[in-house]
Amino acid sequence: MKFNTKIPKHIKQAYIEELKQYSFCLENKGFGNAWFHLERSHIIGQSYPIEHTYSHWLMLKFGFRQKDTKEVFGQIIRLLVGGWKSFINHVPLGNTGGANVPPLKRMPIPNDIEKVLDIE
């Protein structure tokens, strides 16, 4: 069994870039674009416990900010299980992480993210 502990440097850079874009959009009240970048950060970081958990933490905070009860409850559940599923390498690749999608559903990965993750 493969255990994921530390995100590779090139993947971490892409993850951080999505978080920067999220913050920029949030500060400028571009909430739809902010959520888009949070979803992308989730896709990139979901195989690594710290990054995966942090994406869900930001999604939880975003849910509170938007007064979205469904998102808040969905993120609480994901925060409880997401990190350990990353650690044991059992995540549904491509899943965008929001409460609007089933937590175990695999989803298509955007082409640019596939390249970062070295998925062919």
mmCIF file with all atom_site columns, C-alpha atoms in Angstrom:
data_model
loop_
_atom_site.group_PDB
_atom_site.id
_atom_site.type_symbol
_atom_site.label_atom_id
_atom_site.label_alt_id
_atom_site.label_comp_id
_atom_site.label_asym_id
_atom_site.label_entity_id
_atom_site.label_seq_id
_atom_site.pdbx_PDB_ins_code
_atom_site.Cartn_x
_atom_site.Cartn_y
_atom_site.Cartn_z
_atom_site.occupancy
_atom_site.B_iso_or_equiv
_atom_site.pdbx_formal_charge
_atom_site.auth_seq_id
_atom_site.auth_comp_id
_atom_site.auth_asym_id
_atom_site.auth_atom_id
_atom_site.pdbx_PDB_model_num
ATOM 1   C CA . MET A 1 1   ? 0.000   0.000  0.000   1.00 0.00 ? 1   MET A CA 1
ATOM 2   C CA . LYS A 1 2   ? 1.317   3.432  -0.953  1.00 0.00 ? 2   LYS A CA 1
ATOM 3   C CA . PHE A 1 3   ? 1.173   6.183  1.684   1.00 0.00 ? 3   PHE A CA 1
ATOM 4   C CA . ASN A 1 4   ? 1.073   9.825  0.594   1.00 0.00 ? 4   ASN A CA 1
ATOM 5   C CA . THR A 1 5   ? 2.722   12.192 3.001   1.00 0.00 ? 5   THR A CA 1
ATOM 6   C CA . LYS A 1 6   ? 4.511   15.003 1.177   1.00 0.00 ? 6   LYS A CA 1
ATOM 7   C CA . ILE A 1 7   ? 3.381   16.760 -1.971  1.00 0.00 ? 7   ILE A CA 1
ATOM 8   C CA . PRO A 1 8   ? 6.035   16.973 -4.728  1.00 0.00 ? 8   PRO A CA 1
ATOM 9   C CA . LYS A 1 9   ? 7.435   20.453 -5.288  1.00 0.00 ? 9   LYS A CA 1
ATOM 10  C CA . HIS A 1 10  ? 6.035   21.017 -8.801  1.00 0.00 ? 10  HIS A CA 1
ATOM 11  C CA . ILE A 1 11  ? 2.551   19.948 -7.695  1.00 0.00 ? 11  ILE A CA 1
ATOM 12  C CA . LYS A 1 12  ? 2.780   22.146 -4.594  1.00 0.00 ? 12  LYS A CA 1
ATOM 13  C CA . GLN A 1 13  ? 3.593   25.145 -6.810  1.00 0.00 ? 13  GLN A CA 1
ATOM 14  C CA . ALA A 1 14  ? 0.456   24.578 -8.895  1.00 0.00 ? 14  ALA A CA 1
ATOM 15  C CA . TYR A 1 15  ? -1.587  24.104 -5.711  1.00 0.00 ? 15  TYR A CA 1
ATOM 16  C CA . ILE A 1 16  ? -0.297  27.370 -4.235  1.00 0.00 ? 16  ILE A CA 1
ATOM 17  C CA . GLU A 1 17  ? -1.008  29.207 -7.489  1.00 0.00 ? 17  GLU A CA 1
ATOM 18  C CA . GLU A 1 18  ? -4.654  28.109 -7.342  1.00 0.00 ? 18  GLU A CA 1
ATOM 19  C CA . LEU A 1 19  ? -4.869  29.317 -3.736  1.00 0.00 ? 19  LEU A CA 1
ATOM 20  C CA . LYS A 1 20  ? -3.409  32.685 -4.758  1.00 0.00 ? 20  LYS A CA 1
ATOM 21  C CA . GLN A 1 21  ? -6.013  32.970 -7.511  1.00 0.00 ? 21  GLN A CA 1
ATOM 22  C CA . TYR A 1 22  ? -8.714  31.996 -5.005  1.00 0.00 ? 22  TYR A CA 1
ATOM 23  C CA . SER A 1 23  ? -7.603  34.731 -2.599  1.00 0.00 ? 23  SER A CA 1
ATOM 24  C CA . PHE A 1 24  ? -7.430  37.339 -5.355  1.00 0.00 ? 24  PHE A CA 1
ATOM 25  C CA . CYS A 1 25  ? -10.940 36.514 -6.582  1.00 0.00 ? 25  CYS A CA 1
ATOM 26  C CA . LEU A 1 26  ? -12.316 36.440 -3.052  1.00 0.00 ? 26  LEU A CA 1
ATOM 27  C CA . GLU A 1 27  ? -10.818 39.840 -2.212  1.00 0.00 ? 27  GLU A CA 1
ATOM 28  C CA . ASN A 1 28  ? -12.366 41.259 -5.386  1.00 0.00 ? 28  ASN A CA 1
ATOM 29  C CA . LYS A 1 29  ? -15.770 39.690 -4.703  1.00 0.00 ? 29  LYS A CA 1
ATOM 30  C CA . GLY A 1 30  ? -15.496 37.317 -7.660  1.00 0.00 ? 30  GLY A CA 1
ATOM 31  C CA . PHE A 1 31  ? -17.099 34.516 -5.686  1.00 0.00 ? 31  PHE A CA 1
ATOM 32  C CA . GLY A 1 32  ? -17.808 32.208 -8.637  1.00 0.00 ? 32  GLY A CA 1
ATOM 33  C CA . ASN A 1 33  ? -14.205 32.436 -9.800  1.00 0.00 ? 33  ASN A CA 1
ATOM 34  C CA . ALA A 1 34  ? -12.967 32.045 -6.229  1.00 0.00 ? 34  ALA A CA 1
ATOM 35  C CA . TRP A 1 35  ? -14.901 28.774 -5.900  1.00 0.00 ? 35  TRP A CA 1
ATOM 36  C CA . PHE A 1 36  ? -13.553 27.619 -9.278  1.00 0.00 ? 36  PHE A CA 1
ATOM 37  C CA . HIS A 1 37  ? -9.983  28.021 -8.003  1.00 0.00 ? 37  HIS A CA 1
ATOM 38  C CA . LEU A 1 38  ? -10.831 26.264 -4.726  1.00 0.00 ? 38  LEU A CA 1
ATOM 39  C CA . GLU A 1 39  ? -12.124 23.301 -6.716  1.00 0.00 ? 39  GLU A CA 1
ATOM 40  C CA . ARG A 1 40  ? -8.918  23.267 -8.755  1.00 0.00 ? 40  ARG A CA 1
ATOM 41  C CA . SER A 1 41  ? -6.804  23.404 -5.586  1.00 0.00 ? 41  SER A CA 1
ATOM 42  C CA . HIS A 1 42  ? -8.786  20.407 -4.331  1.00 0.00 ? 42  HIS A CA 1
ATOM 43  C CA . ILE A 1 43  ? -8.163  18.417 -7.509  1.00 0.00 ? 43  ILE A CA 1
ATOM 44  C CA . ILE A 1 44  ? -4.439  19.174 -7.357  1.00 0.00 ? 44  ILE A CA 1
ATOM 45  C CA . GLY A 1 45  ? -3.981  18.562 -3.634  1.00 0.00 ? 45  GLY A CA 1
ATOM 46  C CA . GLN A 1 46  ? -6.452  15.761 -2.962  1.00 0.00 ? 46  GLN A CA 1
ATOM 47  C CA . SER A 1 47  ? -3.821  13.009 -2.929  1.00 0.00 ? 47  SER A CA 1
ATOM 48  C CA . TYR A 1 48  ? -1.887  14.697 -0.112  1.00 0.00 ? 48  TYR A CA 1
ATOM 49  C CA . PRO A 1 49  ? -3.369  14.893 3.419   1.00 0.00 ? 49  PRO A CA 1
ATOM 50  C CA . ILE A 1 50  ? -2.322  18.422 4.366   1.00 0.00 ? 50  ILE A CA 1
ATOM 51  C CA . GLU A 1 51  ? -3.260  20.073 1.086   1.00 0.00 ? 51  GLU A CA 1
ATOM 52  C CA . HIS A 1 52  ? -6.474  18.057 0.785   1.00 0.00 ? 52  HIS A CA 1
ATOM 53  C CA . THR A 1 53  ? -7.590  18.978 4.283   1.00 0.00 ? 53  THR A CA 1
ATOM 54  C CA . TYR A 1 54  ? -6.658  22.631 3.769   1.00 0.00 ? 54  TYR A CA 1
ATOM 55  C CA . SER A 1 55  ? -8.730  22.835 0.564   1.00 0.00 ? 55  SER A CA 1
ATOM 56  C CA . HIS A 1 56  ? -11.735 21.496 2.475   1.00 0.00 ? 56  HIS A CA 1
ATOM 57  C CA . TRP A 1 57  ? -11.068 23.937 5.326   1.00 0.00 ? 57  TRP A CA 1
ATOM 58  C CA . LEU A 1 58  ? -11.160 26.832 2.849   1.00 0.00 ? 58  LEU A CA 1
ATOM 59  C CA . MET A 1 59  ? -14.328 25.401 1.291   1.00 0.00 ? 59  MET A CA 1
ATOM 60  C CA . LEU A 1 60  ? -15.905 25.271 4.753   1.00 0.00 ? 60  LEU A CA 1
ATOM 61  C CA . LYS A 1 61  ? -14.990 28.907 5.390   1.00 0.00 ? 61  LYS A CA 1
ATOM 62  C CA . PHE A 1 62  ? -16.323 29.839 1.957   1.00 0.00 ? 62  PHE A CA 1
ATOM 63  C CA . GLY A 1 63  ? -19.589 28.032 2.750   1.00 0.00 ? 63  GLY A CA 1
ATOM 64  C CA . PHE A 1 64  ? -19.941 30.059 5.945   1.00 0.00 ? 64  PHE A CA 1
ATOM 65  C CA . ARG A 1 65  ? -19.176 33.265 4.082   1.00 0.00 ? 65  ARG A CA 1
ATOM 66  C CA . GLN A 1 66  ? -21.837 32.461 1.486   1.00 0.00 ? 66  GLN A CA 1
ATOM 67  C CA . LYS A 1 67  ? -24.301 31.306 4.185   1.00 0.00 ? 67  LYS A CA 1
ATOM 68  C CA . ASP A 1 68  ? -24.556 27.982 2.330   1.00 0.00 ? 68  ASP A CA 1
ATOM 69  C CA . THR A 1 69  ? -25.731 25.421 4.908   1.00 0.00 ? 69  THR A CA 1
ATOM 70  C CA . LYS A 1 70  ? -25.418 22.473 2.503   1.00 0.00 ? 70  LYS A CA 1
ATOM 71  C CA . GLU A 1 71  ? -21.795 23.386 1.768   1.00 0.00 ? 71  GLU A CA 1
ATOM 72  C CA . VAL A 1 72  ? -20.945 23.867 5.437   1.00 0.00 ? 72  VAL A CA 1
ATOM 73  C CA . PHE A 1 73  ? -22.308 20.459 6.447   1.00 0.00 ? 73  PHE A CA 1
ATOM 74  C CA . GLY A 1 74  ? -20.785 18.795 3.400   1.00 0.00 ? 74  GLY A CA 1
ATOM 75  C CA . GLN A 1 75  ? -17.368 20.224 4.216   1.00 0.00 ? 75  GLN A CA 1
ATOM 76  C CA . ILE A 1 76  ? -17.534 19.173 7.863   1.00 0.00 ? 76  ILE A CA 1
ATOM 77  C CA . ILE A 1 77  ? -18.037 15.576 6.737   1.00 0.00 ? 77  ILE A CA 1
ATOM 78  C CA . ARG A 1 78  ? -15.236 15.854 4.193   1.00 0.00 ? 78  ARG A CA 1
ATOM 79  C CA . LEU A 1 79  ? -12.886 17.343 6.778   1.00 0.00 ? 79  LEU A CA 1
ATOM 80  C CA . LEU A 1 80  ? -13.458 14.328 9.013   1.00 0.00 ? 80  LEU A CA 1
ATOM 81  C CA . VAL A 1 81  ? -12.471 11.740 6.392   1.00 0.00 ? 81  VAL A CA 1
ATOM 82  C CA . GLY A 1 82  ? -10.614 13.431 3.530   1.00 0.00 ? 82  GLY A CA 1
ATOM 83  C CA . GLY A 1 83  ? -7.142  13.631 5.031   1.00 0.00 ? 83  GLY A CA 1
ATOM 84  C CA . TRP A 1 84  ? -6.821  9.996  6.003   1.00 0.00 ? 84  TRP A CA 1
ATOM 85  C CA . LYS A 1 85  ? -8.173  8.883  2.610   1.00 0.00 ? 85  LYS A CA 1
ATOM 86  C CA . SER A 1 86  ? -5.383  10.929 1.017   1.00 0.00 ? 86  SER A CA 1
ATOM 87  C CA . PHE A 1 87  ? -2.811  9.347  3.306   1.00 0.00 ? 87  PHE A CA 1
ATOM 88  C CA . ILE A 1 88  ? -3.794  5.832  2.204   1.00 0.00 ? 88  ILE A CA 1
ATOM 89  C CA . ASN A 1 89  ? -4.058  6.927  -1.453  1.00 0.00 ? 89  ASN A CA 1
ATOM 90  C CA . HIS A 1 90  ? -7.774  6.222  -1.742  1.00 0.00 ? 90  HIS A CA 1
ATOM 91  C CA . VAL A 1 91  ? -9.278  9.366  -3.281  1.00 0.00 ? 91  VAL A CA 1
ATOM 92  C CA . PRO A 1 92  ? -11.569 9.716  -6.310  1.00 0.00 ? 92  PRO A CA 1
ATOM 93  C CA . LEU A 1 93  ? -9.283  11.556 -8.709  1.00 0.00 ? 93  LEU A CA 1
ATOM 94  C CA . GLY A 1 94  ? -10.736 14.657 -10.305 1.00 0.00 ? 94  GLY A CA 1
ATOM 95  C CA . ASN A 1 95  ? -13.393 15.135 -7.640  1.00 0.00 ? 95  ASN A CA 1
ATOM 96  C CA . THR A 1 96  ? -13.876 18.866 -7.157  1.00 0.00 ? 96  THR A CA 1
ATOM 97  C CA . GLY A 1 97  ? -14.570 18.561 -3.422  1.00 0.00 ? 97  GLY A CA 1
ATOM 98  C CA . GLY A 1 98  ? -17.748 20.578 -3.073  1.00 0.00 ? 98  GLY A CA 1
ATOM 99  C CA . ALA A 1 99  ? -20.932 19.418 -1.395  1.00 0.00 ? 99  ALA A CA 1
ATOM 100 C CA . ASN A 1 100 ? -22.613 19.576 -4.814  1.00 0.00 ? 100 ASN A CA 1
ATOM 101 C CA . VAL A 1 101 ? -20.860 16.332 -5.875  1.00 0.00 ? 101 VAL A CA 1
ATOM 102 C CA . PRO A 1 102 ? -20.775 12.911 -4.188  1.00 0.00 ? 102 PRO A CA 1
ATOM 103 C CA . PRO A 1 103 ? -17.584 12.616 -2.117  1.00 0.00 ? 103 PRO A CA 1
ATOM 104 C CA . LEU A 1 104 ? -16.470 9.351  -3.770  1.00 0.00 ? 104 LEU A CA 1
ATOM 105 C CA . LYS A 1 105 ? -17.250 10.250 -7.391  1.00 0.00 ? 105 LYS A CA 1
ATOM 106 C CA . ARG A 1 106 ? -14.353 10.244 -9.850  1.00 0.00 ? 106 ARG A CA 1
ATOM 107 C CA . MET A 1 107 ? -14.522 13.152 -12.246 1.00 0.00 ? 107 MET A CA 1
ATOM 108 C CA . PRO A 1 108 ? -12.630 14.215 -15.370 1.00 0.00 ? 108 PRO A CA 1
ATOM 109 C CA . ILE A 1 109 ? -9.411  16.059 -14.604 1.00 0.00 ? 109 ILE A CA 1
ATOM 110 C CA . PRO A 1 110 ? -8.808  19.286 -16.556 1.00 0.00 ? 110 PRO A CA 1
ATOM 111 C CA . ASN A 1 111 ? -6.033  18.833 -19.134 1.00 0.00 ? 111 ASN A CA 1
ATOM 112 C CA . ASP A 1 112 ? -3.694  21.406 -17.584 1.00 0.00 ? 112 ASP A CA 1
ATOM 113 C CA . ILE A 1 113 ? -4.000  19.721 -14.182 1.00 0.00 ? 113 ILE A CA 1
ATOM 114 C CA . GLU A 1 114 ? -3.423  16.282 -15.738 1.00 0.00 ? 114 GLU A CA 1
ATOM 115 C CA . LYS A 1 115 ? -0.085  17.603 -17.012 1.00 0.00 ? 115 LYS A CA 1
ATOM 116 C CA . VAL A 1 116 ? 0.885   18.883 -13.550 1.00 0.00 ? 116 VAL A CA 1
ATOM 117 C CA . LEU A 1 117 ? -0.075  15.561 -11.947 1.00 0.00 ? 117 LEU A CA 1
ATOM 118 C CA . ASP A 1 118 ? 1.733   13.609 -14.710 1.00 0.00 ? 118 ASP A CA 1
ATOM 119 C CA . ILE A 1 119 ? -1.424  11.659 -15.570 1.00 0.00 ? 119 ILE A CA 1
ATOM 120 C CA . GLU A 1 120 ? -1.609  10.264 -19.086 1.00 0.00 ? 120 GLU A CA 1
#
